[in-house]
PDB file of N, CA and C in Angstrom:
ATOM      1  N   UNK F   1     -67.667 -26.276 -46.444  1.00 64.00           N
ATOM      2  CA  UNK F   1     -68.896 -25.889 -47.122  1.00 64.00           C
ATOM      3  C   UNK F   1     -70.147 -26.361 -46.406  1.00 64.00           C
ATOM      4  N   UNK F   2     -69.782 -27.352 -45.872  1.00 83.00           N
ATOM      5  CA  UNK F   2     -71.667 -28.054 -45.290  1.00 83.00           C
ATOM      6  C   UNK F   2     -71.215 -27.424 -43.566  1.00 83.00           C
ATOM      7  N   UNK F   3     -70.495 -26.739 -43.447  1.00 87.00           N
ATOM      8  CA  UNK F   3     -70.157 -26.277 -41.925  1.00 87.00           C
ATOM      9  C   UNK F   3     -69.609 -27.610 -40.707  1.00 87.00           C
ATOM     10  N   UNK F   4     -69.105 -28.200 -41.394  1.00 89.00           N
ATOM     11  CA  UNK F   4     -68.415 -29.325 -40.792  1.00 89.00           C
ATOM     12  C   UNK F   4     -67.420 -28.793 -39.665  1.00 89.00           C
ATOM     13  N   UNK F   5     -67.203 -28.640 -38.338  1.00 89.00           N
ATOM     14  CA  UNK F   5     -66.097 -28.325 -37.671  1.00 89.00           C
ATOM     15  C   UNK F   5     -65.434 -29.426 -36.779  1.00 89.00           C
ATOM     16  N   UNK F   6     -64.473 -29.349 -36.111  1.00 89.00           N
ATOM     17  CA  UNK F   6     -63.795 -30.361 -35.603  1.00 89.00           C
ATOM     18  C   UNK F   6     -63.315 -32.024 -35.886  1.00 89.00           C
ATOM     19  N   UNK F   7     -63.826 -32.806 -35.180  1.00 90.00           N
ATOM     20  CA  UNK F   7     -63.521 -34.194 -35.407  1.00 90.00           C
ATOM     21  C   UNK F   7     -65.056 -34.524 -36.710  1.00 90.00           C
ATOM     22  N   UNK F   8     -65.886 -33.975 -37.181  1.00 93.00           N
ATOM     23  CA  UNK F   8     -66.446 -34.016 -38.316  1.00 93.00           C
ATOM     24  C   UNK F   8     -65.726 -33.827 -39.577  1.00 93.00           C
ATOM     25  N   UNK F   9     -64.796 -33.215 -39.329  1.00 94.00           N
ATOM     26  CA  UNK F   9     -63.752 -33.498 -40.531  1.00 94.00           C
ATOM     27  C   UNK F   9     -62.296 -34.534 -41.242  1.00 94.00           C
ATOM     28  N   UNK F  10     -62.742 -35.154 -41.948  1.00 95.00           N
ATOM     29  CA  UNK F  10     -62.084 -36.122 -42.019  1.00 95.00           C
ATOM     30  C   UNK F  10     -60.536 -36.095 -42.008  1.00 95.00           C
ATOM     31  N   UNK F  11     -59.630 -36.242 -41.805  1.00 96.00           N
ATOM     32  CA  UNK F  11     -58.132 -36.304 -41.283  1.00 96.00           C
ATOM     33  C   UNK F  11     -57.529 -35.786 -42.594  1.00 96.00           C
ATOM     34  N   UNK F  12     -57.831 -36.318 -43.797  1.00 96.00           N
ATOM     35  CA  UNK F  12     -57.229 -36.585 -45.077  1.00 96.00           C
ATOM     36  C   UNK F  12     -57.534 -35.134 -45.852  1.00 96.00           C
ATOM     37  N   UNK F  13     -58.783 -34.744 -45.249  1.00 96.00           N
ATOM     38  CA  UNK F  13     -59.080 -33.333 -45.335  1.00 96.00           C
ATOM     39  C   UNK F  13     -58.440 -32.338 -45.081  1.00 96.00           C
ATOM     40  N   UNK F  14     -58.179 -32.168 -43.463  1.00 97.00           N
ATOM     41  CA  UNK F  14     -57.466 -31.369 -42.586  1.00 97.00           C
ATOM     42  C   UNK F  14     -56.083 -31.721 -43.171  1.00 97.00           C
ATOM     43  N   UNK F  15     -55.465 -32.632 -43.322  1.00 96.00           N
ATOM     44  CA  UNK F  15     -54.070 -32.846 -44.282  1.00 96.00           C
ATOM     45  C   UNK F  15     -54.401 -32.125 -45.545  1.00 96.00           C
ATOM     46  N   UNK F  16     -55.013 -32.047 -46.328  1.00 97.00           N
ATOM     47  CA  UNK F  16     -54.685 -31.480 -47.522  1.00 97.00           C
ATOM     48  C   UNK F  16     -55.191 -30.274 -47.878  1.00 97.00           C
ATOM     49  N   UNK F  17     -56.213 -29.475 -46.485  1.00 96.00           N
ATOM     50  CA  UNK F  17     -55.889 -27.859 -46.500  1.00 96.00           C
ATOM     51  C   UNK F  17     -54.561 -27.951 -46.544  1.00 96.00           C
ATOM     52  N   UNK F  18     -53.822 -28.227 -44.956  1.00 98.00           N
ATOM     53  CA  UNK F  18     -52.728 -27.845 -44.576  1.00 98.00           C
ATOM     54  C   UNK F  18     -51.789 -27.357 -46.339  1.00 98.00           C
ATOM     55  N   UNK F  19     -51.522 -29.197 -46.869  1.00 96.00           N
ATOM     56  CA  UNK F  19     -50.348 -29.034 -48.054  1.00 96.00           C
ATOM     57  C   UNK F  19     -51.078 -28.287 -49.078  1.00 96.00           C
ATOM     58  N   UNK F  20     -52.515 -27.634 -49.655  1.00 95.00           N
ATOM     59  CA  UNK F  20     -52.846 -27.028 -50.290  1.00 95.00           C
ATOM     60  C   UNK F  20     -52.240 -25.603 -50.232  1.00 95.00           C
ATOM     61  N   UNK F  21     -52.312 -25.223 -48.831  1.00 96.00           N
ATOM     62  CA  UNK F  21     -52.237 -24.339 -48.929  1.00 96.00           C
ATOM     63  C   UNK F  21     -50.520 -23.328 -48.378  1.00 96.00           C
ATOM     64  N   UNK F  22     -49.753 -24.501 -47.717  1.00 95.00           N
ATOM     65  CA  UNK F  22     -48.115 -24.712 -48.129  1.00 95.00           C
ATOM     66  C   UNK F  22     -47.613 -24.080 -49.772  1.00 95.00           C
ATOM     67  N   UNK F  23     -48.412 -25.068 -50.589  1.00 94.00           N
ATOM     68  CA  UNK F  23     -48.327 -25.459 -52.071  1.00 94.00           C
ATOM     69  C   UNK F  23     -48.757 -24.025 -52.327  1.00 94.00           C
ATOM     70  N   UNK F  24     -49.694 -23.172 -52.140  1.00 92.00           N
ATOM     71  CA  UNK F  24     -50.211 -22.048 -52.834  1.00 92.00           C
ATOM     72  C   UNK F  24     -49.547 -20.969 -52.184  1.00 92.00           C
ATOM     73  N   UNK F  25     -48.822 -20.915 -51.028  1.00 93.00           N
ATOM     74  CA  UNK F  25     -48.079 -20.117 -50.596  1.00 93.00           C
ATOM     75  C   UNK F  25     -46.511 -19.591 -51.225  1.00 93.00           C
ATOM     76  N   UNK F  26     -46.136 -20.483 -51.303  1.00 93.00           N
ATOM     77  CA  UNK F  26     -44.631 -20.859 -52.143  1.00 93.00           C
ATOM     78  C   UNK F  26     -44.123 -21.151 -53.472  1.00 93.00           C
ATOM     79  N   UNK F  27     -45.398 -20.855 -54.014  1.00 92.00           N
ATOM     80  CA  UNK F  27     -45.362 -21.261 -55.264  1.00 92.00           C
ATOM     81  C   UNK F  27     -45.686 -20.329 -56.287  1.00 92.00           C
ATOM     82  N   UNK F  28     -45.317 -19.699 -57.385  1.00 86.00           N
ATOM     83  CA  UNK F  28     -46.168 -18.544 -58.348  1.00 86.00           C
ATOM     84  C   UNK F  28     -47.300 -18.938 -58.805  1.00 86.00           C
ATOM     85  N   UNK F  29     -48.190 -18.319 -58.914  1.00 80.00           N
ATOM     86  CA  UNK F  29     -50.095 -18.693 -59.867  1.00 80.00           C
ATOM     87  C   UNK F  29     -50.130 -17.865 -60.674  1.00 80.00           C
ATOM     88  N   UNK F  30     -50.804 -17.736 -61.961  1.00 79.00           N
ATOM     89  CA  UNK F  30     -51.547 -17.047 -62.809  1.00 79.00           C
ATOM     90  C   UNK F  30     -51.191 -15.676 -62.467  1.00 79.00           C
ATOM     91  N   UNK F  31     -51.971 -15.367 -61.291  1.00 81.00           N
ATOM     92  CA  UNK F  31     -52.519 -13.886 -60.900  1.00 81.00           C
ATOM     93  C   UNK F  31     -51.743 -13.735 -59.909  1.00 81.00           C
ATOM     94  N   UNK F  32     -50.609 -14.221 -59.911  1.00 77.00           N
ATOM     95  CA  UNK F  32     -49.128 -13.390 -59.316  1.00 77.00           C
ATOM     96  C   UNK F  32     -48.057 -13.909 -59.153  1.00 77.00           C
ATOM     97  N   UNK F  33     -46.912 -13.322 -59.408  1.00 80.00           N
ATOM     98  CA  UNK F  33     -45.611 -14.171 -59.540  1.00 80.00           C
ATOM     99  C   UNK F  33     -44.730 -14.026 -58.075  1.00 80.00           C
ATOM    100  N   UNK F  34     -44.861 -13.401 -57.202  1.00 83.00           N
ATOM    101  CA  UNK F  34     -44.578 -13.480 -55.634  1.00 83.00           C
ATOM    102  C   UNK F  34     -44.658 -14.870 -55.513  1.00 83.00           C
ATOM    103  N   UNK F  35     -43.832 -15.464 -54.664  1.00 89.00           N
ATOM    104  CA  UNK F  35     -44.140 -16.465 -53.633  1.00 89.00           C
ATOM    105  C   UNK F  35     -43.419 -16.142 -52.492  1.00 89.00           C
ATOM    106  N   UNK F  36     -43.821 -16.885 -51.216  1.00 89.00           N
ATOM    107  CA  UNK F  36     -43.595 -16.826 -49.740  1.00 89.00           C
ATOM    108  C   UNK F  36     -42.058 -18.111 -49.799  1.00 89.00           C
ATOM    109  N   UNK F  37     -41.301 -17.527 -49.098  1.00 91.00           N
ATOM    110  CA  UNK F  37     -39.741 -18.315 -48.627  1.00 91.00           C
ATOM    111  C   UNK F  37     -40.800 -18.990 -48.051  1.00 91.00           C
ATOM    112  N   UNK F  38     -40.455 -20.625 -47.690  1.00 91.00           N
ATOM    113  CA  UNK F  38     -40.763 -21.868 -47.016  1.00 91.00           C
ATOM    114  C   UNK F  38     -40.741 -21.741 -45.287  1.00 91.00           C
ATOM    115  N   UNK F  39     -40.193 -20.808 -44.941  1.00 93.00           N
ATOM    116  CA  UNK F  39     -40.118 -20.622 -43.565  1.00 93.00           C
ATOM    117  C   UNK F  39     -41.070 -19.145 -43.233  1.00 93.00           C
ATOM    118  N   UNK F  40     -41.675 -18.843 -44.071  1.00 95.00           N
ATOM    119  CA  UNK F  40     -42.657 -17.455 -44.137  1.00 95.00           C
ATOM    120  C   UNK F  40     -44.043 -18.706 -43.886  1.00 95.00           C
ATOM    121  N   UNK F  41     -43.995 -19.403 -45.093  1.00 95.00           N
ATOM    122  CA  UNK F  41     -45.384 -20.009 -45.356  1.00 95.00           C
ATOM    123  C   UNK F  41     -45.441 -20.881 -44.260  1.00 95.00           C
ATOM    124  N   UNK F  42     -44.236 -21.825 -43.555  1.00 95.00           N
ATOM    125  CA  UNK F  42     -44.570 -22.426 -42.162  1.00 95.00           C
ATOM    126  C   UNK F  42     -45.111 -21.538 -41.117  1.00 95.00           C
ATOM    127  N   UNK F  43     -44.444 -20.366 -40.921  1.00 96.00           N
ATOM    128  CA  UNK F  43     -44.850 -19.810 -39.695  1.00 96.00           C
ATOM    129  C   UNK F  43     -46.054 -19.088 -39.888  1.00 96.00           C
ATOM    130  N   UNK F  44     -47.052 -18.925 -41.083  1.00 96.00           N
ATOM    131  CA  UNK F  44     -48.138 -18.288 -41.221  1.00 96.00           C
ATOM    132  C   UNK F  44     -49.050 -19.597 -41.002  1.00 96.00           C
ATOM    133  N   UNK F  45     -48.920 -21.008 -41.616  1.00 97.00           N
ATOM    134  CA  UNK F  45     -50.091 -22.133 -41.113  1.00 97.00           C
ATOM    135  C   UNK F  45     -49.919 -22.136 -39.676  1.00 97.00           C
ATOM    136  N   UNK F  46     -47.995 -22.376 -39.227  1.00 97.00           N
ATOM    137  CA  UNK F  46     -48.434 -22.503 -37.934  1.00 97.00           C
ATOM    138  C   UNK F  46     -49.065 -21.252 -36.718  1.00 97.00           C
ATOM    139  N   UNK F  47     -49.224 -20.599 -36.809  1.00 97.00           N
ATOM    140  CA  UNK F  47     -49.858 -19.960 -36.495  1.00 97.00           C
ATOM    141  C   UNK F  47     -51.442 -19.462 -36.681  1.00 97.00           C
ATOM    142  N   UNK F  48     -51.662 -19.947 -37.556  1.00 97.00           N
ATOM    143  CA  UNK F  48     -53.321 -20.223 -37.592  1.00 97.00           C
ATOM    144  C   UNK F  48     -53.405 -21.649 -37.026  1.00 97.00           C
ATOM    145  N   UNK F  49     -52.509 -22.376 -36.353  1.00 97.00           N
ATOM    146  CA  UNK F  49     -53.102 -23.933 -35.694  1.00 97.00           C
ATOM    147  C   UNK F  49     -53.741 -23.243 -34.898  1.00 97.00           C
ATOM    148  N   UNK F  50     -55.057 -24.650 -35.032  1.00 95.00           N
ATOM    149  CA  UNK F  50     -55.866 -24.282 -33.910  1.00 95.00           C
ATOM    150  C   UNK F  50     -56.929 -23.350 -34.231  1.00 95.00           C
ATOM    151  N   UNK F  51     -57.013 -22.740 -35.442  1.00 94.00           N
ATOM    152  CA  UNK F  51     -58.062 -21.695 -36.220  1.00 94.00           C
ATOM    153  C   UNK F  51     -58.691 -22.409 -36.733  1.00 94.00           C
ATOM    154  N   UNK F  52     -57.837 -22.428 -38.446  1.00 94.00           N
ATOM    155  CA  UNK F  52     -57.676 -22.738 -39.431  1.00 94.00           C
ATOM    156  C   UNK F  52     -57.576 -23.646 -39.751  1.00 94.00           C
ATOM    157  N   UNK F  53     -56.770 -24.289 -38.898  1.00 96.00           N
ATOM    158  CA  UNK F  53     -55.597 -25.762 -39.323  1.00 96.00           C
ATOM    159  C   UNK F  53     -55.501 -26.406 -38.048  1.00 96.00           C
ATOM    160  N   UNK F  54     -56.061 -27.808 -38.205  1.00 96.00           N
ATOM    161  CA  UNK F  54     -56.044 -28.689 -37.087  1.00 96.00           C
ATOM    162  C   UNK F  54     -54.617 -28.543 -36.551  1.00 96.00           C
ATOM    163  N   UNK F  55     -54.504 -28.369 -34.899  1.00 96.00           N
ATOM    164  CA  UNK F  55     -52.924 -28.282 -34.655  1.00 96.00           C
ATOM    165  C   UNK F  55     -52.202 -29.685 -34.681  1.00 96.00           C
ATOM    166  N   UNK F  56     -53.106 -30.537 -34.319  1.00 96.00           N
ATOM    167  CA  UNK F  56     -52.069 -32.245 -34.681  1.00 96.00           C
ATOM    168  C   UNK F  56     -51.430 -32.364 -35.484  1.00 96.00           C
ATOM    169  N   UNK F  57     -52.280 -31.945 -37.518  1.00 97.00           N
ATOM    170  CA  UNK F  57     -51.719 -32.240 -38.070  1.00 97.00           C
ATOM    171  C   UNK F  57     -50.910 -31.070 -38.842  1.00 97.00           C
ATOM    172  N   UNK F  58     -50.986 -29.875 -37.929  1.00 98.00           N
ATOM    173  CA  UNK F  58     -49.911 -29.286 -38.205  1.00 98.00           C
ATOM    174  C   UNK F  58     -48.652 -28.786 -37.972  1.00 98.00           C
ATOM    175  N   UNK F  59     -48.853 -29.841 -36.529  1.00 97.00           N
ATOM    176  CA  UNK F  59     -47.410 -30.700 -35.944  1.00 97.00           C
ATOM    177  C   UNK F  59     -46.996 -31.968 -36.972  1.00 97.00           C
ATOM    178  N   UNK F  60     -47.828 -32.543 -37.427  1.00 97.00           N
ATOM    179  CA  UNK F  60     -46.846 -33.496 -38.191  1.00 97.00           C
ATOM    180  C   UNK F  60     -46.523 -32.935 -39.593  1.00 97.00           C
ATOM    181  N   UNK F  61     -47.111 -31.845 -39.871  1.00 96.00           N
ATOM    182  CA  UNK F  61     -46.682 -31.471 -41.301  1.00 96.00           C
ATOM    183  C   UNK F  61     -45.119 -30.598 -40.687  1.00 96.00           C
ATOM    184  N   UNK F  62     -44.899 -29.781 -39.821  1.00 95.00           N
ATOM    185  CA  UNK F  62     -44.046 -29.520 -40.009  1.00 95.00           C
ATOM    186  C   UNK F  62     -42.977 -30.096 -39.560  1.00 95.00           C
ATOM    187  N   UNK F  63     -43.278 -31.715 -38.957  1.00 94.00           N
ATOM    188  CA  UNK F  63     -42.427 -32.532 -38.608  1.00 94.00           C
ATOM    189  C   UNK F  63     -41.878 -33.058 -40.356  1.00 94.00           C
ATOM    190  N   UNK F  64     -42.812 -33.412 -40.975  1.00 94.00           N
ATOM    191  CA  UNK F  64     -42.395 -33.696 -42.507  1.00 94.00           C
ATOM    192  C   UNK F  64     -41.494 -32.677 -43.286  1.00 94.00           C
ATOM    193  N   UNK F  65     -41.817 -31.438 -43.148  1.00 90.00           N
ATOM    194  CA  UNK F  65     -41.089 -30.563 -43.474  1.00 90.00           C
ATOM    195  C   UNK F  65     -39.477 -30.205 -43.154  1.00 90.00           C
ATOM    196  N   UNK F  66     -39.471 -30.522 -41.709  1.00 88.00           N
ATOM    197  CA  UNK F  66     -38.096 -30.219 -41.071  1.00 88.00           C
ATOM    198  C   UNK F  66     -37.247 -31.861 -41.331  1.00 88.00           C
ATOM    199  N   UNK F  67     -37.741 -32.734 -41.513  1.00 90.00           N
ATOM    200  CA  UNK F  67     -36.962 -33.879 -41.826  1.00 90.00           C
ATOM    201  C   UNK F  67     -36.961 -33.626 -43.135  1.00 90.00           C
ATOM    202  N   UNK F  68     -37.279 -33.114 -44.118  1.00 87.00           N
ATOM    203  CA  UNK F  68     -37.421 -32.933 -45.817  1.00 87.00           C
ATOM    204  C   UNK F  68     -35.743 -32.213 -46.384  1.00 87.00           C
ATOM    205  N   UNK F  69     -35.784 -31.514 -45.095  1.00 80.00           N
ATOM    206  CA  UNK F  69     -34.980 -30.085 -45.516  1.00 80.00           C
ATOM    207  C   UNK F  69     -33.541 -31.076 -44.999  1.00 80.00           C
ATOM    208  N   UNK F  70     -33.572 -31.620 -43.581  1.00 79.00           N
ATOM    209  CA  UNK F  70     -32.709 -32.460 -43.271  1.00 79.00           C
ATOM    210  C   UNK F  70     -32.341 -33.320 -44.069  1.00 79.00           C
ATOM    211  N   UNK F  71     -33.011 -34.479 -44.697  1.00 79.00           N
ATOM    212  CA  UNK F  71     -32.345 -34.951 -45.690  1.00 79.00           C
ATOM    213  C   UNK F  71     -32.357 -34.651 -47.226  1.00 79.00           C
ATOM    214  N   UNK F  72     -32.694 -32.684 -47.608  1.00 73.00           N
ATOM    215  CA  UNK F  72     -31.799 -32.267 -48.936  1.00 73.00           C
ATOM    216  C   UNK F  72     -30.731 -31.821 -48.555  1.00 73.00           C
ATOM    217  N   UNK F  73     -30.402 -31.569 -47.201  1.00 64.00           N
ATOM    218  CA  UNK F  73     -28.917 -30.861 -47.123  1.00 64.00           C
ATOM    219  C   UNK F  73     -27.665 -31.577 -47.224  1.00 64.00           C
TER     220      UNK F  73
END
């Protein structure tokens, strides 16, 4: 909103687009009952790294992710 880009944005920030928007991908809302498979909604953030989505931390989110899945199986 105040046009903040790059290292002006605080880390904790850029982390919680990322899982905001994981979370709103995969999940049903109000105004629609669709959600995205977990491997749809990874490969759509990762692919805006570097846009959208800081790519650091969207190497470690999907480092969190792929160890998540590793230890539910």
């Amino acid at each position: 909103p105040l046009g903040l880009k790059g290292d002006d944005i605080l880390d904790g920030a850029k982390m919680i687009a990322i899982a905001d928007t994981f979370e709103a991908m995969t999940n049903s809302r109000a105004y629609r009952q669709h959600k995205r498979p977990v491997m749809r909604a990874i490969l759509e953030i990762n692919s805006n790294a570097g846009a959208q989505f800081d790519t650091q931390w969207v190497e470690h989110f999907i480092q969190v992710i792929k160890n998540n899945s590793k230890s539910s199986s």
